[in-house]
Short mmCIF file of C-alpha atoms in Angstrom, two decimals:
data_model
loop_
_atom_site.label_atom_id
_atom_site.label_comp_id
_atom_site.label_asym_id
_atom_site.label_seq_id
_atom_site.Cartn_x
_atom_site.Cartn_y
_atom_site.Cartn_z
CA MET P 4 6.21 146.08 -233.70
CA ALA P 5 9.50 147.75 -234.29
CA ALA P 6 12.58 146.21 -232.89
CA ILE P 7 12.49 146.38 -229.12
CA VAL P 8 15.59 147.93 -227.81
CA ARG P 9 16.59 146.62 -224.41
CA LEU P 10 16.81 149.86 -222.52
CA SER P 11 18.28 148.02 -219.52
CA SER P 12 21.31 146.95 -221.46
CA VAL P 13 21.82 150.45 -222.80
CA CYS P 14 21.34 152.16 -219.50
CA ARG P 15 23.17 149.45 -217.46
CA ARG P 16 20.41 149.34 -214.88
CA GLY P 17 18.34 146.45 -213.78
CA VAL P 18 14.80 146.46 -215.20
CA LYS P 19 12.14 146.40 -212.62
CA PRO P 20 8.88 144.85 -213.78
CA LEU P 21 6.08 147.41 -213.73
CA PHE P 22 3.90 145.84 -211.13
CA TYR P 23 6.59 144.72 -208.73
CA GLN P 24 6.03 147.05 -205.84
CA SER P 25 9.00 147.54 -203.48
CA THR P 26 6.45 147.85 -200.63
CA LEU P 27 5.90 144.07 -200.93
CA LEU P 28 9.45 143.69 -199.62
CA VAL P 29 8.92 145.68 -196.53
CA ARG P 30 7.38 144.58 -193.32
CA PRO P 31 4.90 147.26 -192.13
CA VAL P 32 6.13 148.28 -188.74
CA VAL P 33 4.58 150.67 -186.25
CA VAL P 34 8.01 152.08 -185.32
CA PHE P 35 9.10 155.15 -187.32
CA HIS P 36 12.06 154.31 -189.56
CA LYS P 37 14.80 156.90 -189.09
CA GLU P 38 16.52 158.11 -192.20
CA GLN P 39 20.14 156.91 -192.12
CA GLN P 40 22.59 159.81 -192.43
CA PRO P 41 26.11 158.86 -193.63
CA HIS P 42 28.44 159.21 -190.71
CA PRO P 43 31.65 161.20 -191.12
CA LEU P 44 34.66 158.96 -191.47
CA THR P 45 36.18 160.01 -188.19
CA ALA P 46 33.21 158.87 -186.18
CA ARG P 47 33.33 155.41 -187.71
CA ILE P 48 36.91 154.20 -187.11
CA HIS P 49 36.83 150.89 -185.29
CA SER P 50 39.77 148.75 -184.35
CA SER P 51 37.77 145.68 -185.36
CA PRO P 52 34.69 145.20 -187.40
CA PRO P 53 31.72 145.91 -185.06
CA LEU P 54 29.64 142.81 -184.38
CA TYR P 55 26.56 144.98 -183.78
CA ALA P 56 26.38 146.70 -187.23
CA GLY P 57 22.84 146.76 -188.56
CA SER P 58 21.75 145.57 -191.98
CA ASP P 59 22.01 148.95 -193.63
CA SER P 60 25.30 150.00 -192.03
CA ASN P 61 28.29 150.63 -194.31
CA ALA P 62 30.75 149.87 -191.50
CA ALA P 63 32.07 146.76 -193.24
CA SER P 64 32.86 148.56 -196.49
CA LEU P 65 34.57 151.37 -194.59
CA HIS P 66 36.63 148.78 -192.72
CA TRP P 67 37.68 147.28 -196.05
CA THR P 68 38.80 150.66 -197.38
CA ALA P 69 40.63 151.40 -194.15
CA GLU P 70 42.49 148.13 -194.45
CA ARG P 71 43.73 149.01 -197.91
CA VAL P 72 44.71 152.57 -196.91
CA LEU P 73 46.72 151.19 -193.97
CA SER P 74 48.44 148.64 -196.26
CA ILE P 75 49.51 151.42 -198.63
CA ALA P 76 50.71 153.54 -195.68
CA LEU P 77 52.77 150.59 -194.40
CA LEU P 78 54.31 150.11 -197.84
CA ALA P 79 55.32 153.80 -197.85
CA LEU P 80 56.78 153.50 -194.28
CA GLY P 81 59.26 150.89 -195.47
CA PRO P 82 61.57 153.09 -197.60
CA VAL P 83 61.03 156.03 -195.24
CA ALA P 84 62.21 153.92 -192.32
CA TYR P 85 65.27 152.90 -194.32
CA PHE P 86 66.30 156.40 -195.45
CA SER P 87 65.40 158.46 -192.36
CA PRO P 88 65.15 156.33 -189.25
CA GLY P 89 64.11 157.90 -185.98
CA PRO P 90 61.55 157.90 -183.18
CA VAL P 91 58.69 159.21 -185.32
CA ILE P 92 59.14 156.37 -187.76
CA ASP P 93 59.61 153.91 -184.89
CA TYR P 94 56.27 154.73 -183.33
CA SER P 95 54.50 155.01 -186.75
CA LEU P 96 55.81 151.56 -187.62
CA ALA P 97 54.68 150.20 -184.23
CA ALA P 98 51.19 151.47 -184.77
CA ALA P 99 50.92 150.53 -188.45
CA LEU P 100 52.39 147.07 -188.06
CA THR P 101 50.21 146.25 -185.00
CA LEU P 102 47.01 147.47 -186.59
CA HIS P 103 47.73 145.71 -189.98
CA GLY P 104 48.46 142.51 -188.09
CA HIS P 105 45.38 142.94 -185.96
CA TRP P 106 43.06 143.43 -188.89
CA GLY P 107 44.73 140.65 -190.89
CA LEU P 108 44.39 138.14 -188.02
CA GLY P 109 40.85 139.36 -187.65
CA GLN P 110 40.16 138.22 -191.25
CA VAL P 111 41.76 134.80 -190.48
CA LEU P 112 39.53 134.57 -187.47
CA THR P 113 36.42 135.41 -189.44
CA ASP P 114 37.30 132.68 -191.98
CA TYR P 115 37.95 129.86 -189.66
CA VAL P 116 36.04 130.50 -186.35
CA HIS P 117 32.32 129.99 -186.33
CA GLY P 118 29.64 130.32 -183.67
CA ASP P 119 28.88 133.38 -181.61
CA THR P 120 30.68 132.43 -178.36
CA LYS P 121 33.83 131.09 -180.16
CA VAL P 122 34.01 134.24 -182.25
CA LYS P 123 33.66 136.48 -179.20
CA LEU P 124 36.35 134.59 -177.26
CA ALA P 125 38.76 134.61 -180.20
CA SER P 126 38.13 138.31 -180.87
CA ALA P 127 38.81 139.12 -177.20
CA GLY P 128 42.00 137.07 -177.29
CA LEU P 129 43.13 138.83 -180.46
CA PHE P 130 42.43 142.21 -178.92
CA VAL P 131 44.56 141.34 -175.90
CA LEU P 132 47.38 140.09 -178.16
CA SER P 133 47.35 143.21 -180.27
CA THR P 134 47.26 145.51 -177.23
CA VAL P 135 50.25 143.68 -175.61
CA THR P 136 52.06 143.76 -178.93
CA PHE P 137 51.58 147.55 -179.33
CA ALA P 138 52.51 148.11 -175.68
CA GLY P 139 55.64 146.01 -176.10
CA LEU P 140 56.74 147.81 -179.22
CA CYS P 141 56.20 151.24 -177.67
CA TYR P 142 58.12 150.13 -174.55
CA PHE P 143 60.89 148.97 -176.80
CA ASN P 144 60.89 152.25 -178.70
CA TYR P 145 60.95 154.29 -175.51
CA ASN P 146 63.32 152.28 -173.27
CA ASP P 147 65.52 150.57 -175.86
CA VAL P 148 67.13 151.24 -179.23
CA GLY P 149 63.90 151.47 -181.21
CA ILE P 150 62.57 149.38 -184.14
CA CYS P 151 64.69 150.95 -186.96
CA ASN P 152 67.95 150.66 -184.96
CA ALA P 153 67.09 147.13 -183.87
CA ILE P 154 66.79 145.93 -187.46
CA ALA P 155 69.92 147.78 -188.44
CA LEU P 156 71.82 146.23 -185.55
CA LEU P 157 70.44 142.77 -186.20
CA TRP P 158 71.35 142.91 -189.91
CA SER P 159 74.86 144.14 -189.34
CA LYS P 160 75.63 140.78 -187.75
CA MET G 21 3.47 149.16 -225.95
CA ALA G 22 5.57 146.74 -224.02
CA LEU G 23 8.46 149.13 -224.39
CA LEU G 24 6.35 151.88 -222.88
CA LEU G 25 5.37 149.74 -219.92
CA ARG G 26 8.93 148.63 -219.30
CA THR G 27 10.16 152.22 -219.44
CA LEU G 28 7.70 153.27 -216.80
CA GLY G 29 8.48 150.36 -214.54
CA ARG G 30 12.18 150.67 -214.82
CA GLN G 31 14.13 151.42 -211.69
CA GLY G 32 15.07 155.02 -211.45
CA VAL G 33 11.85 156.39 -212.90
CA CYS G 34 10.17 158.71 -210.35
CA LEU G 35 7.12 156.57 -209.58
CA SER G 36 9.04 153.43 -208.72
CA LYS G 37 11.41 155.10 -206.22
CA PRO G 38 10.64 153.77 -202.72
CA HIS G 39 10.39 157.01 -200.93
CA TYR G 40 7.46 158.02 -202.98
CA HIS G 41 5.41 155.12 -201.70
CA VAL G 42 2.93 156.08 -198.96
CA LEU G 43 3.88 153.24 -196.60
CA TYR G 44 7.66 153.89 -196.66
CA ARG G 45 7.75 155.92 -193.43
CA HIS G 46 6.34 153.07 -191.45
CA ALA G 47 8.41 150.28 -192.93
CA ALA G 48 11.67 148.61 -192.07
CA PRO G 49 13.71 146.55 -194.54
CA MET G 50 13.06 142.86 -194.29
CA GLY G 51 15.54 140.06 -194.23
CA THR G 52 18.47 138.89 -192.19
CA THR G 53 22.01 140.13 -192.32
CA ALA G 54 24.68 137.97 -193.98
CA LYS G 55 26.20 137.41 -190.56
CA GLU G 56 22.91 136.02 -189.14
CA GLU G 57 22.52 133.75 -192.10
CA MET G 58 26.06 132.50 -191.70
CA ASN G 59 25.52 131.79 -188.05
CA LYS G 60 22.33 129.92 -188.78
CA PHE G 61 24.15 127.85 -191.35
CA TRP G 62 26.96 126.87 -189.01
CA ALA G 63 24.70 126.22 -186.08
CA LYS G 64 22.67 123.80 -188.22
CA ASN G 65 25.85 122.13 -189.41
CA SER G 66 27.08 121.44 -185.90
CA ARG G 67 23.62 120.49 -184.65
CA LEU G 68 23.20 117.84 -187.35
CA ASN G 69 26.84 116.74 -186.99
CA ARG G 70 27.31 117.09 -190.71
CA PRO G 71 30.69 115.83 -192.00
CA MET G 72 32.70 118.38 -194.00
CA SER G 73 33.02 117.82 -197.70
CA PRO G 74 36.59 116.95 -198.80
CA HIS G 75 38.13 120.04 -200.31
CA ILE G 76 41.88 120.51 -200.01
CA THR G 77 42.36 116.72 -199.93
CA ILE G 78 40.81 116.24 -203.39
CA TYR G 79 41.10 119.46 -205.31
CA LYS G 80 44.15 119.81 -207.53
CA TRP G 81 46.61 122.24 -206.05
CA SER G 82 47.45 125.24 -208.26
CA ILE G 83 50.02 128.03 -208.05
CA PRO G 84 47.42 130.67 -207.20
CA MET G 85 46.00 128.49 -204.39
CA MET G 86 49.51 127.91 -202.95
CA MET G 87 50.42 131.54 -203.20
CA SER G 88 47.25 132.56 -201.49
CA ILE G 89 47.73 130.30 -198.48
CA THR G 90 51.44 131.27 -198.35
CA HIS G 91 50.37 134.93 -198.20
CA ARG G 92 48.20 134.08 -195.23
CA GLY G 93 50.91 131.86 -193.65
CA THR G 94 53.60 134.49 -193.97
CA GLY G 95 51.24 137.08 -192.60
CA VAL G 96 50.36 135.05 -189.53
CA GLY G 97 54.03 134.10 -189.10
CA LEU G 98 55.27 137.71 -189.35
CA SER G 99 52.57 138.85 -186.95
CA GLY G 100 53.45 136.13 -184.51
CA ALA G 101 57.13 137.06 -184.67
CA ILE G 102 56.33 140.71 -184.01
CA SER G 103 54.09 139.81 -181.08
CA ALA G 104 56.74 137.41 -179.65
CA PHE G 105 59.36 140.23 -179.96
CA ALA G 106 57.09 142.70 -178.27
CA MET G 107 56.30 140.32 -175.38
CA ALA G 108 60.00 139.52 -174.98
CA ALA G 109 60.72 143.21 -174.77
CA LEU G 110 58.20 143.55 -171.97
CA ILE G 111 59.08 140.38 -170.03
CA LEU G 112 62.79 139.67 -170.42
CA PRO G 113 65.32 141.49 -168.27
CA GLY G 114 68.25 143.18 -169.98
CA ASN G 115 68.14 145.22 -173.14
CA TYR G 116 68.32 144.46 -176.86
CA THR G 117 72.08 144.90 -177.30
CA HIS G 118 72.62 142.45 -174.44
CA TYR G 119 70.71 139.73 -176.18
CA LEU G 120 72.31 140.59 -179.50
CA ASP G 121 75.77 140.14 -178.03
CA LEU G 122 74.52 136.85 -176.60
CA ILE G 123 73.67 135.64 -180.09
CA HIS G 124 77.03 136.99 -181.43
CA SER G 125 78.91 135.05 -178.76
CA LEU G 126 77.32 131.75 -179.98
CA SER G 127 79.62 132.13 -183.05
CA VAL G 128 77.17 130.59 -185.50
CA GLY G 129 78.70 129.99 -188.91
CA PRO G 130 77.94 132.39 -191.80
CA PHE G 131 75.83 129.84 -193.57
CA LEU G 132 73.41 129.51 -190.61
CA ILE G 133 73.40 133.28 -190.16
CA GLY G 134 72.50 133.59 -193.84
CA LEU G 135 69.77 131.00 -193.46
CA ALA G 136 68.33 132.85 -190.46
CA LYS G 137 68.38 136.09 -192.43
CA PHE G 138 66.65 134.36 -195.35
CA GLY G 139 64.08 133.07 -192.85
CA ILE G 140 63.22 136.63 -191.96
CA ALA G 141 63.75 138.30 -195.36
CA PHE G 142 61.82 135.85 -197.55
CA PRO G 143 58.48 135.92 -195.64
CA LEU G 144 58.68 139.72 -195.47
CA SER G 145 59.47 140.13 -199.14
CA TYR G 146 56.88 137.59 -200.29
CA HIS G 147 54.10 139.06 -198.11
CA THR G 148 55.01 142.61 -199.32
CA TYR G 149 55.09 141.79 -203.00
CA ASN G 150 52.00 139.57 -202.90
CA GLY G 151 50.36 142.33 -200.86
CA ILE G 152 50.98 144.71 -203.74
CA ARG G 153 49.48 142.09 -206.07
CA HIS G 154 46.39 142.01 -203.77
CA LEU G 155 46.07 145.78 -203.97
CA TYR G 156 46.32 145.48 -207.78
CA TRP G 157 43.35 143.10 -207.63
CA ASP G 158 41.52 145.51 -205.34
CA ILE G 159 41.56 148.21 -208.02
CA GLY G 160 39.98 145.62 -210.28
CA LYS G 161 42.92 144.68 -212.49
CA GLY G 162 44.76 141.48 -213.31
CA PHE G 163 41.96 138.94 -212.87
CA LYS G 164 42.38 137.09 -216.18
CA ILE G 165 43.93 133.68 -215.52
CA PRO G 166 47.16 134.25 -217.54
CA GLU G 167 47.58 137.60 -215.71
CA VAL G 168 47.08 135.87 -212.36
CA TYR G 169 49.84 133.42 -213.19
CA ARG G 170 52.14 136.08 -214.66
CA THR G 171 51.84 138.42 -211.67
CA GLY G 172 52.16 135.36 -209.40
CA TYR G 173 55.47 134.25 -210.90
CA THR G 174 56.69 137.87 -210.77
CA VAL G 175 55.99 137.97 -207.10
CA ILE G 176 57.86 134.76 -206.47
CA GLY G 177 60.82 135.84 -208.54
CA LEU G 178 61.02 139.30 -206.96
CA SER G 179 60.73 137.78 -203.47
CA VAL G 180 63.65 135.43 -204.01
CA VAL G 181 65.80 138.17 -205.59
CA THR G 182 64.96 140.72 -202.91
CA SER G 183 65.67 138.17 -200.10
CA LEU G 184 69.03 137.28 -201.59
CA ALA G 185 69.85 140.96 -201.99
CA LEU G 186 68.87 141.65 -198.35
CA ILE G 187 70.99 138.78 -197.09
CA LEU G 188 74.06 140.16 -198.86
CA MET G 189 73.51 143.65 -197.45
#
């Protein structure tokens, strides 16, 4: 027999043994299995990872991507806030900072809090905290000097 | 011969694709989600009152470990400071300049002012630079151990320099 070339290594795909039927993996169910359509990005924005996501949902990976996009946006806001401060930047910073913090603390929560009720309680508490934070920052932007000015005034001390 | 059989059975060849199987329409994927598995694991742990294995008490501390937990610590700290500021804005009477003048009137020495500024500037700088390092990892680069240390030291160095620069501004 000539040298056997490992097609899997060439094609970078897993080799499935011939007689391994994927139907062995599935549970025959009477219910009709709906084909999953990919949802448009706008319909899938959550402020926290949904606890009810099914096993073939890509919500978690979309959340991951959104976290990185927000981080980059926040990085860009820094120099913009320095060079052209104003109400637009103030409110953008308020939103970006609060959401970045909310998602970051959400990850800390996921790492250290276990058990359904504890997770639910902690998530609720985090939601309240983030809402109050955003409300407070917006209040400050509207009724007081605003975030950019506040930092400038503080630093001029 | 074996090669022929393997070619036919390989994933991606028409016959092995799941939606060609007759039973597919009536099937649902089996298995639990990662979340369910994790919950089962922790529930069993608490039920059996299992002690936790020593980890941070026995494992040798390394620069990457310390930088990672510092990233988390600065993140939580900065978030807490922002939340505290927001709540103060809502609750306290008087406006921002009023409280700023109050702090001014305390006539704290320049050294303590510098220290306070460092206390704000350093966590912010560190978290920002290490955040960029995280994004670098997220695009799949810099995972070799020497690279991890090199980028780590760069982050620490840049953080200190930036904080000092910010204090002097």
